[in-house]
mmCIF file of C-alpha atoms and ligand atoms in Angstrom:
data_model
loop_
_atom_site.group_PDB
_atom_site.id
_atom_site.type_symbol
_atom_site.label_atom_id
_atom_site.label_comp_id
_atom_site.label_asym_id
_atom_site.label_seq_id
_atom_site.Cartn_x
_atom_site.Cartn_y
_atom_site.Cartn_z
ATOM 1 C CA MET F 6 62.912 -66.872 16.062
ATOM 2 C CA ALA F 7 60.733 -69.404 14.487
ATOM 3 C CA ALA F 8 56.608 -68.883 14.775
ATOM 4 C CA VAL F 9 54.306 -70.388 18.112
ATOM 5 C CA VAL F 10 51.411 -71.132 18.208
ATOM 6 C CA THR F 11 50.091 -70.479 21.027
ATOM 7 C CA SER F 12 47.718 -70.549 23.759
ATOM 8 C CA ASN F 13 49.437 -68.595 26.415
ATOM 9 C CA LEU F 14 48.027 -65.307 26.460
ATOM 10 C CA ASP F 15 50.277 -63.591 29.362
ATOM 11 C CA GLU F 16 53.275 -64.593 26.873
ATOM 12 C CA ALA F 17 51.995 -63.287 24.222
ATOM 13 C CA ALA F 18 51.766 -60.120 25.558
ATOM 14 C CA ASP F 19 55.092 -60.244 27.026
ATOM 15 C CA VAL F 20 56.456 -61.073 23.411
ATOM 16 C CA LEU F 21 54.127 -57.528 22.571
ATOM 17 C CA ARG F 22 56.166 -55.781 25.046
ATOM 18 C CA ARG F 23 59.063 -56.560 24.241
ATOM 19 C CA GLY F 24 58.732 -55.263 20.573
ATOM 20 C CA GLY F 25 57.726 -58.561 19.228
ATOM 21 C CA LEU F 26 54.945 -59.336 16.340
ATOM 22 C CA VAL F 27 51.605 -61.590 17.837
ATOM 23 C CA ALA F 28 49.429 -62.787 15.705
ATOM 24 C CA PHE F 29 45.906 -63.726 17.634
ATOM 25 C CA PRO F 30 42.644 -64.578 16.274
ATOM 26 C CA THR F 31 38.833 -61.371 16.514
ATOM 27 C CA GLU F 32 35.755 -62.002 15.586
ATOM 28 C CA THR F 33 36.578 -60.325 12.153
ATOM 29 C CA VAL F 34 39.863 -62.397 10.939
ATOM 30 C CA TYR F 35 43.398 -62.711 12.596
ATOM 31 C CA GLY F 36 45.125 -59.617 13.257
ATOM 32 C CA LEU F 37 49.325 -59.338 13.549
ATOM 33 C CA GLY F 38 49.389 -57.431 15.843
ATOM 34 C CA ALA F 39 52.622 -55.235 17.745
ATOM 35 C CA SER F 40 52.836 -52.514 20.036
ATOM 36 C CA ALA F 41 50.842 -49.829 18.961
ATOM 37 C CA ARG F 42 53.151 -47.920 21.234
ATOM 38 C CA ASP F 43 56.968 -48.690 19.428
ATOM 39 C CA PRO F 44 57.742 -47.046 16.430
ATOM 40 C CA ASP F 45 60.025 -50.439 15.827
ATOM 41 C CA ALA F 46 57.684 -52.713 16.468
ATOM 42 C CA VAL F 47 54.977 -51.228 14.163
ATOM 43 C CA ALA F 48 57.452 -51.254 11.208
ATOM 44 C CA ARG F 49 58.086 -54.997 12.146
ATOM 45 C CA ILE F 50 54.249 -55.059 10.888
ATOM 46 C CA PHE F 51 54.826 -53.663 7.270
ATOM 47 C CA ALA F 52 57.933 -55.909 7.117
ATOM 48 C CA ALA F 53 56.133 -58.847 7.556
ATOM 49 C CA LYS F 54 53.119 -58.191 5.179
ATOM 50 C CA GLY F 55 55.066 -57.022 2.664
ATOM 51 C CA ARG F 56 52.675 -53.886 3.056
ATOM 52 C CA PRO F 57 53.916 -50.281 1.979
ATOM 53 C CA ALA F 58 54.348 -48.024 4.823
ATOM 54 C CA ASP F 59 52.028 -45.819 4.644
ATOM 55 C CA HIS F 60 48.722 -47.145 4.950
ATOM 56 C CA PRO F 61 47.517 -46.924 8.306
ATOM 57 C CA LEU F 62 46.791 -49.547 10.493
ATOM 58 C CA ILE F 63 43.983 -50.315 13.395
ATOM 59 C CA VAL F 64 44.831 -49.796 16.970
ATOM 60 C CA HIS F 65 43.066 -52.503 18.962
ATOM 61 C CA LEU F 66 41.546 -51.567 22.333
ATOM 62 C CA ALA F 67 40.302 -53.347 25.348
ATOM 63 C CA ARG F 68 37.801 -51.474 25.847
ATOM 64 C CA ALA F 69 36.105 -48.758 25.068
ATOM 65 C CA GLU F 70 36.943 -46.128 27.825
ATOM 66 C CA ALA F 71 40.721 -46.165 26.187
ATOM 67 C CA LEU F 72 39.278 -44.205 22.877
ATOM 68 C CA ASP F 73 40.461 -40.744 24.898
ATOM 69 C CA SER F 74 43.879 -41.593 25.103
ATOM 70 C CA TRP F 75 44.088 -42.237 21.057
ATOM 71 C CA ALA F 76 41.614 -39.788 20.102
ATOM 72 C CA VAL F 77 40.755 -36.400 20.376
ATOM 73 C CA ASP F 78 37.336 -34.128 18.957
ATOM 74 C CA VAL F 79 34.825 -37.361 19.683
ATOM 75 C CA PRO F 80 31.723 -36.335 18.004
ATOM 76 C CA ALA F 81 28.785 -37.458 19.676
ATOM 77 C CA VAL F 82 28.057 -39.967 16.817
ATOM 78 C CA ALA F 83 31.160 -41.953 17.280
ATOM 79 C CA ARG F 84 30.153 -42.340 21.251
ATOM 80 C CA SER F 85 27.352 -43.449 20.471
ATOM 81 C CA LEU F 86 28.238 -46.015 17.721
ATOM 82 C CA ALA F 87 31.244 -47.420 20.513
ATOM 83 C CA ARG F 88 28.403 -47.940 23.307
ATOM 84 C CA ALA F 89 25.786 -49.520 20.806
ATOM 85 C CA PHE F 90 28.655 -51.698 18.890
ATOM 86 C CA TRP F 91 31.543 -52.536 20.734
ATOM 87 C CA PRO F 92 32.909 -54.772 21.721
ATOM 88 C CA GLY F 93 32.218 -55.771 17.802
ATOM 89 C CA PRO F 94 33.098 -55.845 14.294
ATOM 90 C CA LEU F 95 33.483 -51.689 14.163
ATOM 91 C CA THR F 96 36.394 -49.555 13.586
ATOM 92 C CA LEU F 97 35.580 -45.455 13.929
ATOM 93 C CA ILE F 98 38.640 -42.894 11.938
ATOM 94 C CA LEU F 99 38.580 -40.265 14.735
ATOM 95 C CA ARG F 100 41.649 -37.349 14.891
ATOM 96 C CA ARG F 101 44.836 -39.081 16.542
ATOM 97 C CA ALA F 102 45.349 -37.432 20.287
ATOM 98 C CA PRO F 103 48.917 -36.187 20.379
ATOM 99 C CA GLY F 104 51.939 -38.628 20.370
ATOM 100 C CA VAL F 105 50.003 -41.522 18.291
ATOM 101 C CA LEU F 106 53.139 -42.950 15.795
ATOM 102 C CA ASP F 107 52.750 -41.207 12.966
ATOM 103 C CA ALA F 108 53.897 -45.602 11.568
ATOM 104 C CA VAL F 109 50.369 -46.026 12.617
ATOM 105 C CA THR F 110 48.195 -43.454 10.969
ATOM 106 C CA GLY F 111 50.170 -43.285 8.082
ATOM 107 C CA GLY F 112 51.280 -39.649 8.493
ATOM 108 C CA GLN F 113 47.376 -38.337 8.451
ATOM 109 C CA GLU F 114 45.677 -36.494 11.522
ATOM 110 C CA THR F 115 43.081 -39.463 11.841
ATOM 111 C CA VAL F 116 43.386 -43.130 13.691
ATOM 112 C CA GLY F 117 41.606 -46.094 13.324
ATOM 113 C CA LEU F 118 40.243 -47.833 16.423
ATOM 114 C CA ARG F 119 38.699 -50.763 17.651
ATOM 115 C CA VAL F 120 37.283 -52.568 20.108
ATOM 116 C CA PRO F 121 37.542 -56.427 19.170
ATOM 117 C CA SER F 122 34.286 -58.797 21.289
ATOM 118 C CA HIS F 123 36.813 -61.832 20.581
ATOM 119 C CA PRO F 124 36.930 -63.447 24.239
ATOM 120 C CA VAL F 125 40.685 -64.459 23.535
ATOM 121 C CA ALA F 126 42.077 -60.843 21.714
ATOM 122 C CA ARG F 127 39.804 -59.406 24.570
ATOM 123 C CA GLN F 128 42.019 -61.209 27.315
ATOM 124 C CA LEU F 129 45.302 -60.626 25.119
ATOM 125 C CA LEU F 130 44.497 -56.685 25.027
ATOM 126 C CA GLU F 131 44.069 -57.229 28.674
ATOM 127 C CA ALA F 132 47.049 -58.547 29.426
ATOM 128 C CA PHE F 133 48.864 -56.877 27.425
ATOM 129 C CA GLY F 134 47.328 -52.867 28.674
ATOM 130 C CA ASP F 135 47.630 -50.774 26.103
ATOM 131 C CA GLY F 136 46.509 -50.240 21.975
ATOM 132 C CA VAL F 137 47.542 -53.016 19.666
ATOM 133 C CA ALA F 138 47.823 -52.385 16.003
ATOM 134 C CA ALA F 139 46.750 -54.975 13.867
ATOM 135 C CA PRO F 140 46.240 -55.041 10.077
ATOM 136 C CA SER F 141 45.078 -58.572 8.598
ATOM 137 C CA ALA F 142 47.302 -61.461 9.111
ATOM 138 C CA ASN F 143 47.312 -61.966 5.430
ATOM 139 C CA ARG F 144 50.465 -60.513 3.058
ATOM 140 C CA PHE F 145 49.459 -57.804 1.173
ATOM 141 C CA GLY F 146 46.563 -57.857 -1.041
ATOM 142 C CA ARG F 147 46.523 -61.128 -0.295
ATOM 143 C CA VAL F 148 43.365 -62.636 1.588
ATOM 144 C CA SER F 149 42.560 -62.307 5.138
ATOM 145 C CA PRO F 150 42.736 -65.178 7.678
ATOM 146 C CA THR F 151 40.351 -66.963 9.789
ATOM 147 C CA ARG F 152 41.899 -69.656 11.410
ATOM 148 C CA ALA F 153 45.230 -69.596 12.811
ATOM 149 C CA GLU F 154 46.329 -71.982 10.147
ATOM 150 C CA HIS F 155 46.260 -69.313 7.209
ATOM 151 C CA VAL F 156 48.025 -67.094 9.152
ATOM 152 C CA LEU F 157 50.990 -70.223 9.793
ATOM 153 C CA ALA F 158 51.104 -70.727 6.109
ATOM 154 C CA GLU F 159 51.352 -67.315 4.787
ATOM 155 C CA LEU F 160 52.873 -65.701 7.651
ATOM 156 C CA GLY F 161 55.022 -68.482 10.345
ATOM 157 C CA ASP F 162 58.294 -67.487 9.429
ATOM 158 C CA ARG F 163 57.805 -63.874 9.898
ATOM 159 C CA VAL F 164 55.862 -63.803 13.164
ATOM 160 C CA ASP F 165 56.798 -64.184 16.928
ATOM 161 C CA ARG F 166 53.496 -66.229 18.018
ATOM 162 C CA ILE F 167 50.302 -66.829 16.506
ATOM 163 C CA VAL F 168 47.594 -67.362 19.458
ATOM 164 C CA GLU F 169 45.160 -70.060 18.488
ATOM 165 C CA GLY F 170 41.426 -68.720 19.054
ATOM 166 C CA GLY F 171 39.843 -71.319 15.997
ATOM 167 C CA SER F 172 37.629 -69.514 13.445
ATOM 168 C CA CYS F 173 36.090 -66.397 12.989
ATOM 169 C CA GLU F 174 32.726 -65.904 13.641
ATOM 170 C CA VAL F 175 32.480 -62.680 11.478
ATOM 171 C CA GLY F 176 34.720 -64.092 8.338
ATOM 172 C CA LEU F 177 34.731 -60.493 6.994
ATOM 173 C CA GLU F 178 36.844 -57.585 8.418
ATOM 174 C CA SER F 179 35.643 -54.841 10.370
ATOM 175 C CA THR F 180 32.981 -51.897 9.081
ATOM 176 C CA ILE F 181 35.398 -49.096 9.167
ATOM 177 C CA VAL F 182 33.020 -45.956 9.900
ATOM 178 C CA ASP F 183 34.906 -42.179 9.882
ATOM 179 C CA CYS F 184 33.593 -40.159 12.232
ATOM 180 C CA SER F 185 36.153 -37.718 12.148
ATOM 181 C CA SER F 186 34.216 -34.866 10.442
ATOM 182 C CA GLY F 187 31.015 -34.921 13.188
ATOM 183 C CA GLN F 188 29.309 -37.279 10.312
ATOM 184 C CA ALA F 189 29.029 -40.669 9.512
ATOM 185 C CA VAL F 190 30.414 -42.707 6.518
ATOM 186 C CA ILE F 191 30.865 -46.267 6.160
ATOM 187 C CA LEU F 192 34.399 -46.568 3.820
ATOM 188 C CA ARG F 193 34.522 -49.527 4.238
ATOM 189 C CA PRO F 194 31.137 -52.331 4.356
ATOM 190 C CA GLY F 195 31.524 -55.373 7.053
ATOM 191 C CA GLY F 196 29.668 -57.896 9.719
ATOM 192 C CA VAL F 197 27.884 -53.696 11.106
ATOM 193 C CA THR F 198 25.568 -53.607 8.391
ATOM 194 C CA GLN F 199 24.589 -50.222 6.711
ATOM 195 C CA GLU F 200 21.219 -50.394 8.369
ATOM 196 C CA MET F 201 22.295 -51.441 11.296
ATOM 197 C CA LEU F 202 23.876 -48.441 11.358
ATOM 198 C CA GLU F 203 21.110 -46.102 10.281
ATOM 199 C CA ALA F 204 18.536 -47.791 12.974
ATOM 200 C CA SER F 205 21.086 -47.126 15.642
ATOM 201 C CA LEU F 206 22.036 -43.678 14.732
ATOM 202 C CA GLY F 207 18.607 -42.909 13.175
ATOM 203 C CA VAL F 208 20.018 -40.912 10.215
ATOM 204 C CA PRO F 209 21.096 -42.201 7.217
ATOM 205 C CA VAL F 210 24.699 -43.318 6.755
ATOM 206 C CA PRO F 211 25.812 -43.690 3.387
ATOM 207 C CA LEU F 212 28.345 -45.760 1.476
ATOM 208 C CA ARG F 213 31.742 -43.639 0.332
ATOM 209 C CA GLN F 214 32.779 -45.176 -2.743
ATOM 210 C CA THR F 215 36.105 -44.068 -3.504
ATOM 211 C CA SER F 216 38.196 -42.508 -0.930
ATOM 212 C CA ASP F 217 41.434 -40.311 -0.990
ATOM 213 C CA VAL F 218 43.292 -41.823 1.864
ATOM 214 C CA ARG F 219 45.769 -44.484 1.208
ATOM 215 C CA ALA F 220 43.513 -47.357 2.228
ATOM 216 C CA PRO F 221 44.693 -50.897 0.940
ATOM 217 C CA GLY F 222 41.092 -52.321 1.378
ATOM 218 C CA GLN F 223 39.912 -49.579 -1.133
ATOM 219 C CA LEU F 224 42.499 -50.550 -3.346
ATOM 220 C CA PRO F 225 40.289 -52.133 -6.257
ATOM 221 C CA SER F 226 42.660 -55.586 -6.894
ATOM 222 C CA HIS F 227 42.488 -56.347 -2.734
ATOM 223 C CA TYR F 228 41.686 -59.399 -0.745
ATOM 224 C CA ALA F 229 42.312 -61.741 -4.038
ATOM 225 C CA PRO F 230 43.243 -65.421 -4.251
ATOM 226 C CA ARG F 231 45.890 -66.640 -6.982
ATOM 227 C CA ALA F 232 43.080 -67.788 -9.290
ATOM 228 C CA GLN F 233 41.729 -65.193 -11.312
ATOM 229 C CA VAL F 234 38.409 -63.983 -10.231
ATOM 230 C CA ILE F 235 35.773 -63.420 -12.468
ATOM 231 C CA LEU F 236 32.371 -61.883 -11.577
ATOM 232 C CA THR F 237 29.181 -63.478 -13.984
ATOM 233 C CA SER F 238 25.408 -63.689 -13.397
ATOM 234 C CA THR F 239 23.386 -66.618 -12.835
ATOM 235 C CA GLY F 240 22.763 -66.871 -16.674
ATOM 236 C CA GLU F 241 25.821 -66.485 -18.174
ATOM 237 C CA VAL F 242 27.777 -69.334 -15.675
ATOM 238 C CA ASP F 243 27.749 -71.549 -18.593
ATOM 239 C CA THR F 244 28.819 -69.492 -21.161
ATOM 240 C CA ARG F 245 31.291 -68.555 -19.832
ATOM 241 C CA ALA F 246 32.713 -71.592 -18.206
ATOM 242 C CA ARG F 247 33.027 -73.715 -21.415
ATOM 243 C CA GLU F 248 34.400 -69.960 -22.305
ATOM 244 C CA LEU F 249 37.326 -70.497 -20.297
ATOM 245 C CA LEU F 250 37.784 -74.415 -20.384
ATOM 246 C CA GLY F 251 38.458 -74.558 -24.036
ATOM 247 C CA ARG F 252 41.102 -72.376 -23.706
ATOM 248 C CA GLY F 253 42.477 -74.658 -21.084
ATOM 249 C CA ALA F 254 41.802 -73.310 -17.794
ATOM 250 C CA ARG F 255 40.760 -75.048 -14.458
ATOM 251 C CA VAL F 256 37.518 -73.316 -14.139
ATOM 252 C CA GLY F 257 35.325 -73.284 -10.719
ATOM 253 C CA VAL F 258 32.687 -71.776 -9.731
ATOM 254 C CA LEU F 259 31.614 -70.073 -6.402
ATOM 255 C CA ARG F 260 27.918 -71.051 -6.307
ATOM 256 C CA ALA F 261 25.481 -71.446 -3.063
ATOM 257 C CA GLY F 262 22.128 -73.227 -3.227
ATOM 258 C CA ALA F 263 21.249 -76.223 -5.302
ATOM 259 C CA PRO F 264 23.357 -77.892 -8.318
ATOM 260 C CA ALA F 265 22.175 -76.709 -11.346
ATOM 261 C CA ALA F 266 23.762 -78.542 -14.693
ATOM 262 C CA LEU F 267 27.708 -76.812 -15.182
ATOM 263 C CA PRO F 268 29.671 -78.555 -18.121
ATOM 264 C CA GLU F 269 32.016 -80.931 -17.445
ATOM 265 C CA GLY F 270 35.412 -80.624 -15.694
ATOM 266 C CA VAL F 271 33.790 -77.324 -13.688
ATOM 267 C CA THR F 272 34.922 -76.888 -10.169
ATOM 268 C CA VAL F 273 31.539 -76.722 -7.775
ATOM 269 C CA VAL F 274 32.951 -74.355 -4.501
ATOM 270 C CA ASP F 275 30.006 -74.344 -2.448
ATOM 271 C CA ILE F 276 29.566 -71.648 -0.488
ATOM 272 C CA ALA F 277 26.476 -70.764 2.082
ATOM 273 C CA ALA F 278 23.056 -69.457 0.799
ATOM 274 C CA ASP F 279 22.513 -67.483 4.726
ATOM 275 C CA LEU F 280 24.401 -64.394 3.679
ATOM 276 C CA GLU F 281 25.979 -64.609 7.146
ATOM 277 C CA THR F 282 27.469 -67.872 6.547
ATOM 278 C CA ALA F 283 28.580 -67.341 3.570
ATOM 279 C CA ALA F 284 30.556 -63.904 5.152
ATOM 280 C CA ARG F 285 32.621 -66.279 7.525
ATOM 281 C CA GLU F 286 33.102 -68.731 5.285
ATOM 282 C CA LEU F 287 33.751 -66.886 1.881
ATOM 283 C CA TYR F 288 37.802 -67.386 2.765
ATOM 284 C CA ALA F 289 38.102 -70.165 3.388
ATOM 285 C CA ARG F 290 36.406 -70.823 0.377
ATOM 286 C CA LEU F 291 38.553 -68.716 -1.981
ATOM 287 C CA ARG F 292 42.057 -70.111 -0.464
ATOM 288 C CA GLN F 293 40.513 -73.616 -1.475
ATOM 289 C CA ALA F 294 40.202 -72.389 -4.641
ATOM 290 C CA ASP F 295 43.835 -72.464 -4.830
ATOM 291 C CA ASP F 296 44.448 -75.096 -2.600
ATOM 292 C CA GLU F 297 42.554 -76.982 -5.828
ATOM 293 C CA GLY F 298 44.895 -75.374 -8.575
ATOM 294 C CA LEU F 299 41.731 -73.488 -9.807
ATOM 295 C CA ASP F 300 42.980 -71.240 -12.729
ATOM 296 C CA ALA F 301 39.810 -69.194 -12.815
ATOM 297 C CA LEU F 302 36.413 -68.910 -9.981
ATOM 298 C CA LEU F 303 33.339 -67.682 -11.404
ATOM 299 C CA VAL F 304 31.600 -65.555 -9.161
ATOM 300 C CA VAL F 305 28.019 -64.210 -8.854
ATOM 301 C CA LEU F 306 27.633 -61.590 -6.771
ATOM 302 C CA PRO F 307 25.012 -62.007 -3.149
ATOM 303 C CA PRO F 308 21.865 -59.925 -2.774
ATOM 304 C CA GLU F 309 23.476 -56.542 -1.354
ATOM 305 C CA ILE F 310 21.561 -55.950 1.356
ATOM 306 C CA GLY F 311 22.744 -56.893 4.771
ATOM 307 C CA VAL F 312 26.392 -58.159 5.255
ATOM 308 C CA GLY F 313 26.081 -59.250 1.561
ATOM 309 C CA ARG F 314 26.701 -55.589 0.677
ATOM 310 C CA ALA F 315 30.353 -56.563 2.242
ATOM 311 C CA ILE F 316 30.392 -59.975 0.815
ATOM 312 C CA ALA F 317 29.958 -58.410 -2.954
ATOM 313 C CA ASP F 318 32.547 -55.340 -1.785
ATOM 314 C CA ARG F 319 35.182 -58.184 -1.195
ATOM 315 C CA LEU F 320 34.365 -60.621 -4.372
ATOM 316 C CA ARG F 321 34.700 -57.373 -6.697
ATOM 317 C CA ARG F 322 37.783 -56.344 -5.138
ATOM 318 C CA ALA F 323 39.456 -59.835 -5.521
ATOM 319 C CA ALA F 324 37.990 -59.958 -9.147
ATOM 320 C CA GLY F 325 39.567 -56.297 -9.591
ATOM 321 C CA PRO F 326 42.812 -55.775 -12.452
ATOM 322 C CA ARG F 327 46.162 -56.207 -10.832
ATOM 323 C CA PRO F 328 49.568 -56.764 -11.916
ATOM 324 C CA GLU F 329 50.175 -60.592 -11.452
ATOM 325 C CA VAL F 330 47.121 -61.435 -13.584
ATOM 326 C CA SER F 331 48.590 -59.694 -16.457
ATOM 327 C CA ALA F 332 52.054 -61.118 -16.454
ATOM 328 C CA ARG F 333 51.135 -64.329 -16.091
ATOM 329 C CA SER F 334 51.332 -66.745 -18.939
ATOM 330 C CA PRO F 335 48.267 -65.643 -21.963
ATOM 331 C CA SER F 336 46.171 -68.985 -21.165
ATOM 332 C CA ASP F 337 45.237 -67.027 -17.976
ATOM 333 C CA SER F 338 44.046 -63.446 -19.510
HETATM 334 O O1 TXA Q 17 39.018 -56.570 10.996
HETATM 335 C C1 TXA Q 17 39.500 -55.833 10.691
HETATM 336 O O2 TXA Q 17 39.195 -54.504 10.802
HETATM 337 C C2 TXA Q 17 40.870 -56.715 10.933
HETATM 338 C C3 TXA Q 17 41.011 -57.212 12.307
HETATM 339 C C4 TXA Q 17 42.503 -57.936 12.410
HETATM 340 O O3 TXA Q 17 41.049 -56.225 13.246
HETATM 341 N N1 TXA Q 17 42.047 -55.506 10.424
HETATM 342 C C5 TXA Q 17 41.752 -55.142 9.226
HETATM 343 O O4 TXA Q 17 43.072 -54.311 9.555
HETATM 344 O O5 TXA Q 17 41.421 -55.426 8.199
HETATM 345 P P1 TXA Q 17 43.665 -53.568 7.720
HETATM 346 O O6 TXA Q 17 44.737 -53.067 8.017
HETATM 347 O O7 TXA Q 17 44.242 -55.531 6.551
HETATM 348 O O8 TXA Q 17 42.450 -53.123 7.314
HETATM 349 C C6 TXA Q 17 42.509 -51.763 7.786
HETATM 350 C C7 TXA Q 17 41.682 -50.862 7.353
HETATM 351 C C8 TXA Q 17 42.473 -50.447 5.691
HETATM 352 O O9 TXA Q 17 42.056 -50.137 4.420
HETATM 353 C C9 TXA Q 17 43.352 -48.977 6.037
HETATM 354 O O10 TXA Q 17 43.707 -48.390 5.416
HETATM 355 C C10 TXA Q 17 41.849 -48.205 6.780
HETATM 356 O O11 TXA Q 17 41.253 -49.632 7.608
HETATM 357 N N2 TXA Q 17 42.466 -47.604 8.060
HETATM 358 C C11 TXA Q 17 43.157 -47.631 9.331
HETATM 359 N N3 TXA Q 17 43.342 -46.381 9.335
HETATM 360 C C12 TXA Q 17 42.892 -45.890 8.718
HETATM 361 C C13 TXA Q 17 42.592 -44.056 8.768
HETATM 362 N N4 TXA Q 17 43.137 -43.402 9.690
HETATM 363 N N5 TXA Q 17 41.627 -43.349 8.138
HETATM 364 C C14 TXA Q 17 41.109 -44.222 6.914
HETATM 365 N N6 TXA Q 17 40.941 -45.279 7.091
HETATM 366 C C15 TXA Q 17 41.959 -45.715 7.872
HETATM 367 MG MG1 MG Q 18 43.981 -56.526 5.500
#
């Protein structure tokens, strides 16, 4: 069935009930949703994304009260975070309740749960009346979509409906906090910042750097545009740009703030200096780099405070080694 961009949420909920795939907006990024109780529907998510089937999915709920149908042994710290930050861009990892599908948890004993705040997501979840499993609505390894047209371009022929909901407010995937051990540990930084979590709980909330969990967001080469993202420092932008231009590459610089002198022929991809705004714009800017046909995008990481940590995390992963890059022609290397 061809994808239909729609605003009819009752009909989209029906499509979910019949086992279909519905892409929908959240405050973070667009999700690719299916009924979390329907193994065939969940299998369709993995097929559409081209994502390995053992990677776990987040279950989206209309209300925090539904948490106990999906998780057991919920520790006080998780209740406290749910009260403070739901609905919102926070995913909690908890011990799964009996009956939660292996296809959703990737066979693990934990499940990721989130109550999104986007009004369209909430209305869709209310209309559907149960959990919706949804990864970001992009092809595996690619940049997450923050507008309906991004989903249409990338997955349009592989989903049954795309619910229109404008631009995503946060622009980066949710903060993932593992509470399954009884203590909060950040697995993926996001819009709910480490500072916010610590202020709310009154204890340090560490960021786990590595994980034994099969988590695509934690692979080094995730969230990548086609252009090769190259991390550099402000002082080295000019030299790096000249080097790349000398090899015949089409070079861009992702840059916030006042223009400094750049070598002739370098494309400036502007991004806001304000971190919240930069987070909101980041993925659209990476897509822009691809639309402009850039081979390389030079990037200076933002300060790692607040949501700057999440931006830096995604840019590092975008810059991570990936097979496609080395498989390209030598001029790209
Ligand atoms: O903001 C978001 O979180 C978006 C929107 C659509 O809600 N979703 C999203 O899903 O980013 P996805 O699948 O692209 O990333 C979810 C991350 C993955 O890294 C996955 O491995 C991790 O959450 N995850 C899910 N369940 C988990 C679990 N039980 N334990 C550890 N990590 C888990
Ligand atoms: Mg994703």
